[in-house]
Amino acid sequence: MELQAVLMAAGGGSRMMELTYNTHKPLLPVGNKPLIWYPLNLLERVGFEEVIIITTKDVQKMLTPDRLKLDGKMKLDVVCIQLEGEMGTADALRHVQQKIKTDVLVLSCDLITDVALHEVVDLFRAHNASMAMLMSKLHEFTETVPGQKGKKKAGEQRDFVGVDATGQRLLFMANEADLEDGLTIRKSIMCKHPSMRIRTGLLDAHLYCLKRCVVDFLVENKNISSIRGELIPYLVRKQFSKSVNLPNNKDEVEMSQKMEGQTNLEILGSCKDEELLRLTQERSCWNDHHGDMSEAYHGGKVRCYVHIMEDGVCYRVNTLAAYIEANRMVSAGVGADSIIGASCQISDKTSIKRSTVGASSTVREKVKITNSILMNGVTVEEGCNIQGSVICSNAVIGRNADIKYCLVGSSQRIEPDGECLTVTQNAGIHLHYVYGCLFICVKTHSTPHSSAVSRVCCVHVCVRQRVAG
Amino acid sequence: MADADETSKQAERNTNVGDGIAVKKQDIARAKNEGKELTKDEKQRLRKEKKQQKKNKKDDKGESEHENVPLPPSQAVVQCQSQKAPSVAPSLALTPVSVCTSEKPAKSKAEQRAERRARQEADRAAKGKKGESAQQPPSGKSKAPPNELQPVVKRLPEHVQVDDPAAVRKLAKKLERQQIPVRSEYGYKVSLFSHLHQYSRKAPLTQQISIPSTVIHPYIVRLGLQYSQGIVAGSNARSIALLHAFQKVIQDYKTPPNEELSRDLVNKLKPYISYLNQCRPLSASMGNAIKYVKKEISNIPCLCKEEEAKKQLLSCIDNYIKEKITLAATTISAYAIEKISNGDVILVYGCSSLVNHILCDAFDKKRKFSVIVVDSRPRLEGREALRRLVKKGICCTYVLISAVSYILPEVSKVFLGAHALLANGYVMSRVGTSQIALVAKAYNVPVLVCCETYKFCERVQTDSFVSNELGNQYT
């Protein structure tokens, strides 16, 4: 067996709480398929026969009926973890360490891409790399996102990624947040790779091929909790740290084990480098760089590679904007303008443009739906006009409601011709005309008395907080 | 020397026919050798005599039985070559190829084989004709009557039949049976090389293989990728990598029930070899290594337990590498160092691991010499050789092959590496090597070819068009 796939589906979707408070992130419908279907489909197309899925108990229950959507006979091995402690991706990987017997391909459940996976894996194989990852050009989301009026928020901070002249070897990786007074690059890196390109407009697809010894290293070092946040930058830095001489290992091992256990990776890495491989490299007339006196790879044992997708589809659905964009892209990919789910009832004189309508939805007459996403079980009464919005599952939009760029939470009701806004327990906010608003279910702690709102702009209410007035 | 051969051959032919014409023949032969122009009459007479000879021989051969069918083509070819006296052959004859091979017995093996063949030929001819065979010289190169070039069933390897759709289809079927994807051809092919494969680096074979590859062992997939991308290049490196991958395959192998390891393992290796062939055509050294491994596997006694058998195979492979590659390199460099004297200027071409090893060893033994590294595009492998030699401390000069005639007056010896040594004594090596050898011959510089015995192969090739490897046009 060459590679084992591990799918991380335990994330909470903290950047789109509006959508995920009710539906778990792996099960969010994108183009009428659950989000987790996309990475599973990618793995299946490429030829994987088994996948280990790490997720929570609730999602595990839901995974079985969705399996019918998969065409092939891929075996899903679902492992549950508790979400109480802050379990990072590296912790999750440590949790399933017993099942991992070969090199591992880690992906995230929110990845939608059509990358030719062999490009990433070929880098991993050909150069005997410790890590190979996928990155893609960042797409700017130009569509208006419901609930965000005006300027975009500070947004995520950029990633600085340094690659060498070939564009494949990863030399440097840091997040803007970690760079207090500027970018510092070690002189040893510049000596070995005088030509480095630093790119900022790249999206990390969270698809990593990791060697078996890296997983073992993770088990030894329990202080690493996130793959993306800690392990990958550590590996990238480790490429250029001074290598330990094997004969003098004993003393240094004890010393460094007190420090960080850094040497472990070296030992583990170099054990695998067998005599014959070394002999092959000695006799081969190939070098990955020219102009200096060092051998191939500068004699380094740890090597990190990246495949940067210049064109093609690659989205990480972890924000609302990305979610909307992904929906749009999927429907465009399918070829149709809009996607209508199964068992929908759509009456006459409706106009549905560039939208996705989920399964078992009901749309009555004279409804205009443009650029919107309706999840499963949504009921839209007559005469509504829905534009640029996201309507979560089981919501009911009353008659003649006019909804522009809003996000209606799960199981909400938009009253027809309502005048008042009532905030009640377990009920929604009733409004007559809403523009640019965000509605989410206010489960508890809502104030008992009602207040009337005729026109609301830019309300953003978070879950489980007290709502006053 | 070649001219002397010619006269002797002519002399023999003369004695075969009646003596009356013999004298005239000798005159003609002498005239030829003196370089005078033959008159028209003499030419016509010569032609008539030749035709007469052919007729006689045909009748005689028709009577007797012949099994020497496979031999004649090579012998005829050899004869043509020796008559034309091409420039490479003398330089090869000068270059003590035999000296630089690893063991003395190996050198005489080739000679012995040729002698044996000649003796067989002589015996058969003696059976058919009377009094002719005694004249056959022991070198065995001369006598190959043209009529032995009867239509022989030739089995051309598939990699030189790309323009023949039937052969291509046959190959595709064979690969399909073994579940190996077919690599597609690419780009515009010059008609001179239309019979050879031309692949693109942009469409690797791994595109069509499932990612956790189940049909092909992962180490073999990795090896194929490294071959096609040029990460493992050079005859020795490729062989070592191949044997290492085979070791891994043998380690992971499990005998299916009701099967014998000695037979099943060989069948398992066949698709892997096809796959590697698709990634990059096998080298002669790899071919020999594969033959050795297959022989070892089939020699495993059937009562042997799986663990023991595996251990034995692994140790066989280790021994092969140790003997044929590592020890051979040490022995060759011991011989070659005797040829390097102080103050020498040695010319090397490209990057040959064996030549580099020899030069580094010579430097370690405190010989004073300097090196000129000749390089050529597109691979520019000389840079790697230059790096290794300079790192050692050897004084080097670096030129491109276009400057080789300018720099040769300063050179005292040329050391060349070989990819394979053919049965007729030809050396197969990186493109540009024959050019270096020719220019060296023109300047009377001795050329030494260094080659381990496991690169010797049974093939015979007289030009570089019939079988070759095309590079990638655009990379």
Short mmCIF file of N, CA, C and O in Angstrom, two decimals, chain A residues 418-421 430-435 437 451-457:
data_model
loop_
_atom_site.label_atom_id
_atom_site.label_comp_id
_atom_site.label_asym_id
_atom_site.label_seq_id
_atom_site.Cartn_x
_atom_site.Cartn_y
_atom_site.Cartn_z
N GLY A 418 -45.74 41.35 7.37
CA GLY A 418 -45.74 41.58 8.81
C GLY A 418 -45.30 42.99 9.13
O GLY A 418 -44.54 43.60 8.40
N GLU A 419 -45.76 43.45 10.23
CA GLU A 419 -45.38 44.80 10.61
C GLU A 419 -44.42 44.79 11.77
O GLU A 419 -43.67 45.70 11.98
N CYS A 420 -44.49 43.80 12.49
CA CYS A 420 -43.71 43.88 13.71
C CYS A 420 -42.63 42.85 13.73
O CYS A 420 -42.66 41.85 13.05
N LEU A 421 -41.69 43.18 14.57
CA LEU A 421 -40.57 42.26 14.73
C LEU A 421 -40.69 41.66 16.10
O LEU A 421 -40.73 42.36 17.10
N HIS A 430 -39.43 38.32 12.86
CA HIS A 430 -40.41 38.47 11.79
C HIS A 430 -40.28 39.86 11.21
O HIS A 430 -40.26 40.84 11.94
N LEU A 431 -40.19 39.93 9.97
CA LEU A 431 -40.00 41.25 9.36
C LEU A 431 -40.76 41.34 8.08
O LEU A 431 -41.03 40.35 7.40
N HIS A 432 -41.05 42.54 7.72
CA HIS A 432 -41.79 42.73 6.48
C HIS A 432 -40.83 42.98 5.33
O HIS A 432 -40.87 42.32 4.30
N TYR A 433 -39.95 43.87 5.50
CA TYR A 433 -39.04 44.19 4.41
C TYR A 433 -37.62 44.13 4.95
O TYR A 433 -37.29 44.81 5.90
N VAL A 434 -36.86 43.32 4.40
CA VAL A 434 -35.52 43.16 4.95
C VAL A 434 -34.50 43.40 3.86
O VAL A 434 -34.68 42.99 2.70
N TYR A 435 -33.51 44.09 4.22
CA TYR A 435 -32.46 44.38 3.25
C TYR A 435 -31.11 44.26 3.93
O TYR A 435 -30.86 44.90 4.93
N CYS A 437 -29.71 42.00 5.70
CA CYS A 437 -29.69 41.60 7.09
C CYS A 437 -29.30 40.15 7.25
O CYS A 437 -29.34 39.37 6.32
N SER A 451 -40.41 43.84 20.07
CA SER A 451 -40.12 45.20 19.62
C SER A 451 -40.39 45.26 18.14
O SER A 451 -40.28 44.26 17.43
N ALA A 452 -40.77 46.40 17.73
CA ALA A 452 -41.14 46.51 16.32
C ALA A 452 -40.01 47.13 15.54
O ALA A 452 -39.41 48.12 15.96
N VAL A 453 -39.75 46.51 14.45
CA VAL A 453 -38.71 47.08 13.59
C VAL A 453 -39.27 47.14 12.19
O VAL A 453 -39.79 46.15 11.68
N SER A 454 -39.26 48.27 11.60
CA SER A 454 -39.79 48.34 10.24
C SER A 454 -38.69 48.19 9.20
O SER A 454 -38.88 47.57 8.17
N ARG A 455 -37.57 48.73 9.47
CA ARG A 455 -36.49 48.59 8.48
C ARG A 455 -35.18 48.38 9.22
O ARG A 455 -34.77 49.19 10.02
N VAL A 456 -34.59 47.29 8.94
CA VAL A 456 -33.39 46.93 9.68
C VAL A 456 -32.20 46.91 8.71
O VAL A 456 -32.32 46.37 7.62
N CYS A 457 -31.16 47.49 9.14
CA CYS A 457 -29.97 47.41 8.30
C CYS A 457 -28.84 46.79 9.07
O CYS A 457 -28.56 47.18 10.19
#
